[in-house]
Amino acid sequence: MSAVGTPVPIGRRSALVLGAASVAGLMMLVWPLLVQAEDGARVQPPFLFLVLLPVVLAVVVAELSEGGLDARALAVLGVLTAVNAVLRGMGAGVAGLELVFFLLILAGRVFGPGFGFVLGALSLFAGALLTAGVGPWLPYQMLVAAWVGLGAGLLPRRVLGRPVTGRWEIALLATYGVVAAYVYGLLLNLQGWPYLLGIGIPGVDGEGLMFVPGDPLHENLGRFLVYTLVTSTTSWDTGRAITTALAVVLLGPSVLVVLRRAARRARVVRA
Amino acid sequence: MIELRGITFTYDDAATPVLDRVDLEVEEGELVLVAGRTGVGKSTLLGVVPGLVPRFTGGTLGGDVLVDGTSIVDLPPRERAHLVGYVGQDPVAGFVTDTVEEELAYGMEQLGLAPTTMRRRVEETLDLLGIADLRARDLRALSGGQQQRVAIGAVLAAHPRLLVLDEPTSALDPTAAEEVLASLTRLVHDVGLSVLLAEHRLERVVPFADRTCLLTGDGRVRVGDTADVLREAPVVPPIVDLGRRLGWEPLPLTVRDARRRVRGLGLPAAPDAPVRTATAAGLTGRGVTVAHGRRAVVREVDVDLPSGIVTALMGRNGAGKSSLIWALQGSRKRYAGRVTVDGVDPAALSADERVRRVGLVPQTAADLLYLETVREECAAADAGARAEAGSCAALLATMVPGIDPEQHPRDLSEGQRLALVLAIVLVAEPPVLLLDEPTRGLDYPAKEALAVTLRRLADTGHAVLVASHDVEFVARVADRVVVMAEGEVVSAGPVRDVLAESPSFAPQVAKITGAGWLTVDEVVAAAGSAGESS
Amino acid sequence: MSGRATVARLPRELHPLAWWGWAVGLAGAASTTSNPYLQLLLVAVACIVVLARRTDHPWARVFHLYLAVGALIVVLRVLFRLLVGGAYGTRVLVDLPEIPLPDAVLGIQLLGPVTQEALLGGLYDGLRLATIVICVGAANALANPKRLMASMPAALYEVGTALVVAVNVMPQLAQSVRRVRAAQRLRPSPGGRARRWTSIRRVLVPVLEDALDRSLALAAGMDTRGYGRSGEATRAQRLRTGALMLGGMVGIGVGVYGVLDLTAPRWLALPMLALGVALAVAGMVASGRRVGRTRYRPAPWRWPEVVVVGTGIAVLAAFLVLRGSEPLVLEPDLLAAPVVSVAALAAALLGLVALLAPPPPGTDGGAR
């Protein structure tokens, strides 16, 4: 061990596994856009994915911690997971008031992409345990939240040779927060759309908001966008985006200081 | 058995080493006490043994740590787990699991011991520390003394050669502290375990120490027989202070020894206390009752806090002291009863108005702080209280001069942080001030500074209530004492009478000389005059 | 029965993975059918077993929430069908007026004629999803999540510990929040704009500081007690683990594609998925090998566990068989009343065999 910048470093091998798993996970999320069917055949939603995704998640998380999470990273991870789970529990009663993302993004930024990924997945899991939210949707939520944390860790530290700090950093994180909030809503909706609305029969349906396998991509996509616009974008997703951005702008600076102090102390100094 | 050889350690941002060529050896079955002022590096020295220093702190370490002649200085803490057991200052923060039994097993699981061995050792450890009846209990629901014993048991189950304890009794009330120390002596005497422990409540542990390692403040240590080392130590318990000032040889370390010497002094009857008179009514509470659900935690308590007087509130942990304090301040709902300050009930006021009547410093004072620098904290306090800019900083400077205003409040020492919180509370100029366990984590000089501050506040007409189980501090600062048990007041009156009556709350001086005497100064003065007249 | 066999049935907490295996089997069975009677039967089976074998822990007491979510799913699904389902089916029950949306929205229309097919289709699909949710809820109510975390595969030990830490920290956090809120009221508040956010900040910052300070003490405690002590894997082992995991992920990815693209060769679908999962599991096992820890009083795996998991697998297998032999029972026609067969009823009721599991501790076994 020498001086390590991030508590959960991603090696080349982990990056490969993470990449392959993300592709597999993404396919399971956007499956309605990928499915190819013959006309007239009734397509069943792929319930199999509900069992498959936990396996994928488990492998990635095991791989990321394979180098051995050092005790400090683990303790910080545990504590932030708890805070996030509580924040999620607090927001659960109010539509769109999601504070999970804000701390997840800040922590991903400070502790790096690997940490962000694991924190995202664990936060949603612990939050579900806390709020009785364990359901078939949980693995999907965990995966997308993990990506949000990962992405926050991958945000550039320097732009045009200048380090991104202070106000610019907050602006960057807030913008990312808005994007992440919408993408999160969009991906989860896409996955759940056929489950909740039903699947049309190719060649028979064509006018509803339903997902119709085999229709051209743009038609299904169009229907999906209307569906998501009506059901979530105007309420949940926008609420989530606004809270996240506001929280990053108003609380971000002081929370970043707190996290950075912890990161400094949590660093391996010499061995 | 375990040996520190030429240990030198420098923190990253420090110019001089905090430990400078320290040599220390702990023998099999020996209890070695580490003493010294706060901030001289007691915790640092202890941390070197399990390897937390420098791995968790940063800094540069030189020298060697040997166990039975083998160097372990290059091993990380986890590879020393079977050799060194370490319990930090806050045992609750170190708990990984949630029940007593699982916590005892956690370390052994990490070492990969066989399940049958684990099972056996868990039972042995439960018996050894007398906590078998707690085995299935939730760790967070235990009392402080029980938690401390579980924490010791949790490292003990891995059968280390040496136990390292950082302030094991500081946060405990006198009775709980005795439980823990009794367990420790059993381990040293019966099992032959070696113990290295730091403690600033020296009066509690000195009788048990085989040897003492004194950190002198310049990075060096003096190791030797406890009596010899304490003869010149800057921080000593009252008993040693008395012995030193009266020139007793050999220096007594236990109450029993000292009592024998005192008999020869021919002390006169205890002096009458100089009685301070109250200048105004301050705060009055009548029939104050606080309920937690259906359970009364404070039951019909009458309390008077006159201006100009420091009142101490004592009692076991869980006796209802904190509940009473919060109810008097008005933040916590009363079930019944009346509280008046200047003819107003603080509970009827808004939070902002309330802090102008009654100031409260809670047990974890740092909870009040949320900004990044001392300067910002002070400015926010001034703005909130609509006080002149700089008032808070000025108050702080009179209590603890020389704090860098750009420092992070969390980086201050315990004493400095307490002073900062006190300054923030005092900016609103409340005539009544309540403090809940302010002496926790303070060493003798910091306690002395706090005592001076509280006395000055009383002399300028404040009514002060301080809850504490630090008997020596109460004896030094208070005029009156109220003792609580089970939510009720069991005795109240002038400090001299109340402390003398109670065996568990009597200060060491009173234990040695009998009722009436409270401080070393009084006894030394009386002994001096007795010596002259005879 | 021999002594050992009966001892296994004395009140105790069943291995949490056994309950999950059973529930996943039931959920899998539910996913193979759209027959509402069978769905309701499966829900009934789950409810009976939950009522008989749940503990009085907090997570077990929220089972009714899952039933509520299930009902909500059914209602939503039917409403959606009616609202935006579009013209579908032939037997019109009610002819509601159509409300066309502006052309910009793909010419979608709201309401319109309500057909029996649309109504029943929505109902059946909703029921199926609801049953799956309720099965997961049953597992959640029956399996102790704390023991589940303790039974994580060795490769997930680290994150399992992080979760244990998180769960243990939560009550402290709640306490910390209460303490800090009370404490913040002890200093004059600065006021000014954005008071609400300032007040969140005044609580969040001290709570976070406190929690992170604690985490460092916790890390020190864990490290000095030997956490992470287990040996490093050799280069060859690491290579093998990595290859297995990567292979597994690629396999699953290709398999998912194969499942979705019905025109792709079939060997790319399920066989590929199975291979991927097998590789991934092998990778996890290999990765867990490096761990030299032991477990104190591990949750035992005895015959009741086998029976419970076996029950779940048996239900799933029975439904898969029925799909071939009685397709009309499992996928009823939307124009006729659904029918059930004795075999299908028996398959669903098979799930009740899980009642052979020992009752949870603290009860007298429900003997009376």
Tab-separated table of C-alpha atoms in Angstrom, chain C residues 9-317:
chain	number	residue	atom	x	y	z
C	9	ARG	CA	-37.954	-28.497	13.985
C	10	LEU	CA	-37.724	-26.895	17.411
C	11	PRO	CA	-38.499	-23.173	17.276
C	12	ARG	CA	-35.629	-21.295	15.591
C	13	GLU	CA	-35.062	-18.843	12.801
C	14	LEU	CA	-34.806	-20.613	9.477
C	15	HIS	CA	-31.814	-19.850	7.290
C	16	PRO	CA	-32.809	-16.635	5.491
C	17	LEU	CA	-31.652	-17.929	2.112
C	18	ALA	CA	-34.104	-20.806	2.412
C	19	TRP	CA	-37.032	-18.397	2.593
C	20	TRP	CA	-35.688	-16.408	-0.323
C	21	GLY	CA	-35.301	-19.569	-2.377
C	22	TRP	CA	-38.873	-20.557	-1.588
C	23	ALA	CA	-40.249	-17.102	-2.425
C	24	VAL	CA	-38.300	-16.817	-5.675
C	25	GLY	CA	-39.706	-20.210	-6.675
C	26	LEU	CA	-43.240	-19.019	-6.017
C	27	ALA	CA	-42.616	-15.744	-7.845
C	28	GLY	CA	-41.163	-17.652	-10.755
C	29	ALA	CA	-44.243	-19.851	-10.856
C	30	ALA	CA	-46.447	-16.750	-10.837
C	31	SER	CA	-44.541	-15.354	-13.794
C	32	THR	CA	-45.394	-18.386	-15.913
C	33	THR	CA	-49.149	-17.973	-15.730
C	34	SER	CA	-51.788	-15.314	-16.160
C	35	ASN	CA	-54.611	-17.359	-14.665
C	36	PRO	CA	-56.146	-15.153	-11.954
C	37	TYR	CA	-57.287	-18.094	-9.820
C	38	LEU	CA	-53.792	-19.521	-9.697
C	39	GLN	CA	-52.360	-16.099	-8.909
C	40	LEU	CA	-54.771	-15.618	-6.029
C	41	LEU	CA	-53.983	-19.094	-4.803
C	42	LEU	CA	-50.262	-18.341	-4.828
C	43	VAL	CA	-50.893	-15.100	-2.919
C	44	ALA	CA	-52.970	-17.063	-0.411
C	45	VAL	CA	-50.196	-19.618	0.017
C	46	ALA	CA	-47.664	-16.834	0.613
C	47	CYS	CA	-49.958	-15.145	3.127
C	48	ILE	CA	-50.640	-18.356	5.053
C	49	VAL	CA	-46.963	-19.198	5.349
C	50	VAL	CA	-46.093	-15.628	6.374
C	51	LEU	CA	-48.768	-15.569	9.037
C	52	ALA	CA	-47.672	-18.929	10.382
C	53	ARG	CA	-43.934	-18.459	10.321
C	54	ARG	CA	-43.104	-14.781	10.617
C	55	THR	CA	-41.389	-13.310	13.664
C	56	ASP	CA	-42.424	-10.138	15.422
C	57	HIS	CA	-39.447	-8.192	14.092
C	58	PRO	CA	-40.221	-4.823	12.503
C	59	TRP	CA	-39.498	-6.035	8.955
C	60	ALA	CA	-41.989	-8.854	9.448
C	61	ARG	CA	-44.738	-6.519	10.539
C	62	VAL	CA	-44.840	-4.547	7.272
C	63	PHE	CA	-46.044	-7.452	5.131
C	64	HIS	CA	-49.453	-5.821	4.743
C	65	LEU	CA	-47.751	-2.956	2.912
C	66	TYR	CA	-46.791	-5.389	0.167
C	67	LEU	CA	-50.388	-6.532	-0.103
C	68	ALA	CA	-51.394	-2.886	-0.453
C	69	VAL	CA	-48.755	-2.298	-3.137
C	70	GLY	CA	-50.009	-5.399	-4.938
C	71	ALA	CA	-53.583	-4.116	-4.910
C	72	LEU	CA	-52.386	-0.731	-6.120
C	73	ILE	CA	-50.521	-2.344	-9.015
C	74	VAL	CA	-53.671	-4.179	-10.138
C	75	VAL	CA	-55.805	-1.047	-9.947
C	76	LEU	CA	-53.239	1.082	-11.745
C	77	ARG	CA	-52.754	-1.477	-14.435
C	78	VAL	CA	-56.468	-1.701	-15.170
C	79	LEU	CA	-56.887	2.066	-15.094
C	80	PHE	CA	-53.976	2.574	-17.465
C	81	ARG	CA	-55.484	0.036	-19.811
C	82	LEU	CA	-58.750	1.874	-19.861
C	83	LEU	CA	-57.211	5.307	-20.086
C	84	VAL	CA	-54.580	4.842	-22.760
C	85	GLY	CA	-54.990	1.225	-23.789
C	86	GLY	CA	-56.146	2.075	-27.267
C	87	ALA	CA	-58.547	0.041	-29.335
C	88	TYR	CA	-57.858	-3.566	-28.503
C	89	GLY	CA	-60.166	-6.531	-28.594
C	90	THR	CA	-63.604	-6.988	-29.982
C	91	ARG	CA	-66.138	-7.446	-27.177
C	92	VAL	CA	-67.052	-3.905	-26.136
C	93	LEU	CA	-68.440	-3.575	-22.634
C	94	VAL	CA	-68.845	0.166	-22.319
C	95	ASP	CA	-68.345	2.721	-25.041
C	96	LEU	CA	-66.662	5.715	-23.492
C	97	PRO	CA	-66.153	8.842	-25.565
C	98	GLU	CA	-62.721	9.191	-27.120
C	99	ILE	CA	-60.636	12.181	-26.192
C	100	PRO	CA	-57.984	12.703	-28.844
C	101	LEU	CA	-54.782	14.406	-27.759
C	102	PRO	CA	-53.200	17.016	-30.061
C	103	ASP	CA	-51.374	15.564	-33.004
C	104	ALA	CA	-48.009	16.442	-31.515
C	105	VAL	CA	-48.450	13.494	-29.146
C	106	LEU	CA	-48.420	10.775	-31.796
C	107	GLY	CA	-52.168	10.885	-32.214
C	108	ILE	CA	-52.767	9.082	-28.961
C	109	GLN	CA	-56.281	9.110	-27.665
C	110	LEU	CA	-57.591	8.761	-24.155
C	111	LEU	CA	-60.495	6.543	-23.129
C	112	GLY	CA	-62.489	5.099	-26.019
C	113	PRO	CA	-64.427	1.834	-26.020
C	114	VAL	CA	-63.764	-0.472	-23.071
C	115	THR	CA	-63.357	-4.032	-24.233
C	116	GLN	CA	-63.444	-7.193	-22.180
C	117	GLU	CA	-60.069	-8.197	-23.548
C	118	ALA	CA	-58.437	-4.948	-22.474
C	119	LEU	CA	-60.026	-5.075	-19.036
C	120	LEU	CA	-59.189	-8.701	-18.337
C	121	GLY	CA	-55.759	-8.437	-19.920
C	122	GLY	CA	-54.928	-5.551	-17.597
C	123	LEU	CA	-56.353	-7.383	-14.633
C	124	TYR	CA	-54.467	-10.621	-15.300
C	125	ASP	CA	-51.137	-8.950	-15.974
C	126	GLY	CA	-51.561	-6.718	-12.963
C	127	LEU	CA	-52.304	-9.711	-10.786
C	128	ARG	CA	-49.224	-11.471	-12.026
C	129	LEU	CA	-46.967	-8.532	-11.167
C	130	ALA	CA	-48.734	-8.110	-7.816
C	131	THR	CA	-48.148	-11.766	-6.976
C	132	ILE	CA	-44.445	-11.437	-7.713
C	133	VAL	CA	-44.232	-8.345	-5.498
C	134	ILE	CA	-46.108	-10.110	-2.702
C	135	CYS	CA	-43.794	-13.143	-2.929
C	136	VAL	CA	-40.779	-10.855	-2.496
C	137	GLY	CA	-42.612	-9.229	0.393
C	138	ALA	CA	-43.137	-12.653	1.931
C	139	ALA	CA	-39.420	-13.394	1.742
C	140	ASN	CA	-38.759	-10.012	3.279
C	141	ALA	CA	-41.133	-10.758	6.127
C	142	LEU	CA	-39.859	-14.275	6.773
C	143	ALA	CA	-36.096	-13.901	6.377
C	144	ASN	CA	-34.180	-11.960	8.974
C	145	PRO	CA	-32.230	-9.374	6.943
C	146	LYS	CA	-29.507	-9.214	9.584
C	147	ARG	CA	-28.885	-12.924	9.311
C	148	LEU	CA	-29.139	-12.633	5.557
C	149	MET	CA	-26.288	-10.162	5.565
C	150	ALA	CA	-24.337	-12.472	7.832
C	151	SER	CA	-24.900	-15.297	5.351
C	152	MET	CA	-23.637	-13.348	2.357
C	153	PRO	CA	-21.202	-15.256	0.209
C	154	ALA	CA	-17.619	-14.708	1.269
C	155	ALA	CA	-16.890	-12.580	-1.782
C	156	LEU	CA	-19.451	-10.056	-0.582
C	157	TYR	CA	-18.109	-10.039	2.948
C	158	GLU	CA	-16.822	-6.454	2.773
C	159	VAL	CA	-20.019	-4.878	1.512
C	160	GLY	CA	-21.962	-7.110	3.867
C	161	THR	CA	-19.965	-5.623	6.730
C	162	ALA	CA	-20.600	-2.129	5.367
C	163	LEU	CA	-24.326	-2.894	5.420
C	164	VAL	CA	-24.141	-4.243	8.951
C	165	VAL	CA	-22.368	-1.056	9.946
C	166	ALA	CA	-25.006	1.023	8.180
C	167	VAL	CA	-27.880	-0.784	9.865
C	168	ASN	CA	-26.219	-0.412	13.262
C	169	VAL	CA	-25.431	3.254	12.679
C	170	MET	CA	-29.003	4.192	11.731
C	171	PRO	CA	-30.435	4.334	15.255
C	172	GLN	CA	-27.418	6.360	16.324
C	173	LEU	CA	-28.072	8.740	13.458
C	174	ALA	CA	-31.662	9.233	14.497
C	175	GLN	CA	-30.447	9.921	18.008
C	176	SER	CA	-27.797	12.255	16.690
C	177	VAL	CA	-30.356	14.177	14.620
C	178	ARG	CA	-32.581	14.639	17.661
C	179	ARG	CA	-29.650	15.759	19.780
C	180	VAL	CA	-28.339	18.224	17.221
C	181	ARG	CA	-31.762	19.721	16.558
C	182	ALA	CA	-32.255	20.326	20.241
C	183	ALA	CA	-28.742	21.733	20.537
C	184	GLN	CA	-29.137	24.083	17.588
C	185	ARG	CA	-32.124	25.641	19.284
C	186	LEU	CA	-29.767	26.623	22.093
C	187	ARG	CA	-27.977	29.201	19.964
C	188	PRO	CA	-29.613	32.252	18.527
C	189	SER	CA	-30.505	31.548	14.915
C	190	PRO	CA	-29.056	33.963	12.391
C	191	GLY	CA	-32.251	34.166	10.354
C	192	GLY	CA	-32.039	35.733	6.924
C	193	ARG	CA	-33.056	34.254	3.607
C	194	ALA	CA	-33.185	30.516	2.844
C	195	ARG	CA	-33.908	29.833	6.510
C	196	ARG	CA	-35.236	26.388	5.757
C	197	TRP	CA	-32.093	25.274	4.007
C	198	THR	CA	-29.959	26.895	6.675
C	199	SER	CA	-31.800	24.888	9.268
C	200	ILE	CA	-31.216	21.668	7.308
C	201	ARG	CA	-27.564	22.597	7.069
C	202	ARG	CA	-27.395	23.311	10.777
C	203	VAL	CA	-28.511	19.768	11.461
C	204	LEU	CA	-26.871	17.939	8.576
C	205	VAL	CA	-23.353	19.262	9.051
C	206	PRO	CA	-22.934	18.372	12.751
C	207	VAL	CA	-24.645	15.019	12.219
C	208	LEU	CA	-22.369	14.165	9.298
C	209	GLU	CA	-19.264	15.353	11.137
C	210	ASP	CA	-20.250	13.270	14.109
C	211	ALA	CA	-21.008	10.219	11.990
C	212	LEU	CA	-17.739	10.452	10.067
C	213	ASP	CA	-15.731	10.972	13.231
C	214	ARG	CA	-17.368	7.855	14.550
C	215	SER	CA	-16.588	5.971	11.376
C	216	LEU	CA	-12.898	6.592	11.919
C	217	ALA	CA	-13.102	5.236	15.451
C	218	LEU	CA	-15.002	2.280	14.073
C	219	ALA	CA	-12.384	1.658	11.417
C	220	ALA	CA	-9.682	1.749	14.076
C	221	GLY	CA	-11.677	-0.709	16.149
C	222	MET	CA	-12.133	-3.045	13.216
C	223	ASP	CA	-8.556	-2.873	12.054
C	224	THR	CA	-7.085	-3.541	15.497
C	225	ARG	CA	-9.391	-6.519	15.815
C	226	GLY	CA	-8.103	-8.062	12.642
C	227	TYR	CA	-10.542	-6.977	9.955
C	228	GLY	CA	-9.102	-7.509	6.472
C	229	ARG	CA	-6.356	-9.726	7.784
C	230	SER	CA	-6.998	-12.614	5.475
C	231	GLY	CA	-4.256	-13.391	3.062
C	232	GLU	CA	-3.797	-11.805	-0.306
C	233	ALA	CA	-4.647	-13.903	-3.313
C	234	THR	CA	-1.821	-14.992	-5.558
C	235	ARG	CA	-1.459	-13.551	-9.022
C	236	ALA	CA	-2.728	-16.726	-10.654
C	237	GLN	CA	-5.764	-16.836	-8.393
C	238	ARG	CA	-6.557	-13.231	-9.109
C	239	LEU	CA	-6.241	-13.837	-12.821
C	240	ARG	CA	-8.567	-16.809	-12.640
C	241	THR	CA	-11.144	-14.930	-10.571
C	242	GLY	CA	-11.035	-12.011	-12.957
C	243	ALA	CA	-11.381	-14.212	-16.020
C	244	LEU	CA	-14.367	-16.033	-14.506
C	245	MET	CA	-16.144	-12.845	-13.523
C	246	LEU	CA	-15.480	-11.125	-16.817
C	247	GLY	CA	-16.542	-14.233	-18.731
C	248	GLY	CA	-19.684	-14.418	-16.646
C	249	MET	CA	-20.626	-10.825	-17.357
C	250	VAL	CA	-19.991	-11.177	-21.076
C	251	GLY	CA	-22.000	-14.407	-21.107
C	252	ILE	CA	-24.917	-12.782	-19.338
C	253	GLY	CA	-24.754	-9.814	-21.689
C	254	VAL	CA	-24.875	-12.013	-24.787
C	255	GLY	CA	-27.588	-14.144	-23.196
C	256	VAL	CA	-29.746	-11.123	-22.457
C	257	TYR	CA	-29.413	-10.068	-26.064
C	258	GLY	CA	-30.336	-13.557	-27.184
C	259	VAL	CA	-33.418	-13.570	-24.997
C	260	LEU	CA	-34.573	-10.239	-26.347
C	261	ASP	CA	-33.869	-10.818	-30.028
C	262	LEU	CA	-36.237	-13.633	-30.884
C	263	THR	CA	-34.658	-13.867	-34.323
C	264	ALA	CA	-31.237	-14.701	-32.931
C	265	PRO	CA	-30.177	-18.348	-32.657
C	266	ARG	CA	-31.752	-19.937	-29.570
C	267	TRP	CA	-28.491	-21.281	-28.226
C	268	LEU	CA	-27.520	-17.677	-27.681
C	269	ALA	CA	-30.384	-17.168	-25.256
C	270	LEU	CA	-30.991	-19.384	-22.238
C	271	PRO	CA	-27.933	-21.648	-22.596
C	272	MET	CA	-25.714	-18.587	-22.798
C	273	LEU	CA	-27.394	-17.023	-19.782
C	274	ALA	CA	-26.943	-20.227	-17.807
C	275	LEU	CA	-23.290	-20.353	-18.779
C	276	GLY	CA	-22.821	-16.704	-17.812
C	277	VAL	CA	-24.448	-17.184	-14.429
C	278	ALA	CA	-22.394	-20.328	-13.828
C	279	LEU	CA	-19.161	-18.490	-14.623
C	280	ALA	CA	-20.174	-15.544	-12.454
C	281	VAL	CA	-20.981	-17.806	-9.519
C	282	ALA	CA	-17.702	-19.645	-9.992
C	283	GLY	CA	-15.955	-16.275	-10.004
C	284	MET	CA	-17.656	-15.321	-6.755
C	285	VAL	CA	-16.641	-18.598	-5.169
C	286	ALA	CA	-13.058	-18.180	-6.352
C	287	SER	CA	-13.037	-14.623	-5.077
C	288	GLY	CA	-14.366	-15.794	-1.727
C	289	ARG	CA	-11.539	-18.307	-1.386
C	290	ARG	CA	-9.046	-15.635	-0.406
C	291	VAL	CA	-11.034	-15.051	2.743
C	292	GLY	CA	-9.659	-16.791	5.814
C	293	ARG	CA	-12.455	-15.886	8.183
C	294	THR	CA	-14.696	-18.126	10.167
C	295	ARG	CA	-18.215	-17.578	11.375
C	296	TYR	CA	-19.473	-17.649	14.919
C	297	ARG	CA	-22.609	-19.748	15.218
C	298	PRO	CA	-23.404	-19.708	11.511
C	299	ALA	CA	-27.030	-20.136	10.560
C	300	PRO	CA	-27.458	-23.919	10.272
C	301	TRP	CA	-28.641	-25.535	7.051
C	302	ARG	CA	-30.635	-28.651	7.906
C	303	TRP	CA	-33.475	-30.640	6.451
C	304	PRO	CA	-36.221	-28.031	6.970
C	305	GLU	CA	-34.139	-25.597	4.922
C	306	VAL	CA	-33.825	-28.168	2.176
C	307	VAL	CA	-37.568	-28.794	2.290
C	308	VAL	CA	-38.418	-25.103	2.110
C	309	VAL	CA	-36.135	-24.411	-0.838
C	310	GLY	CA	-37.208	-27.651	-2.456
C	311	THR	CA	-40.844	-26.585	-2.134
C	312	GLY	CA	-40.129	-23.393	-4.034
C	313	ILE	CA	-38.270	-25.241	-6.771
C	314	ALA	CA	-41.003	-27.867	-6.970
C	315	VAL	CA	-43.742	-25.262	-7.435
C	316	LEU	CA	-41.762	-23.567	-10.176
C	317	ALA	CA	-41.002	-26.893	-11.887
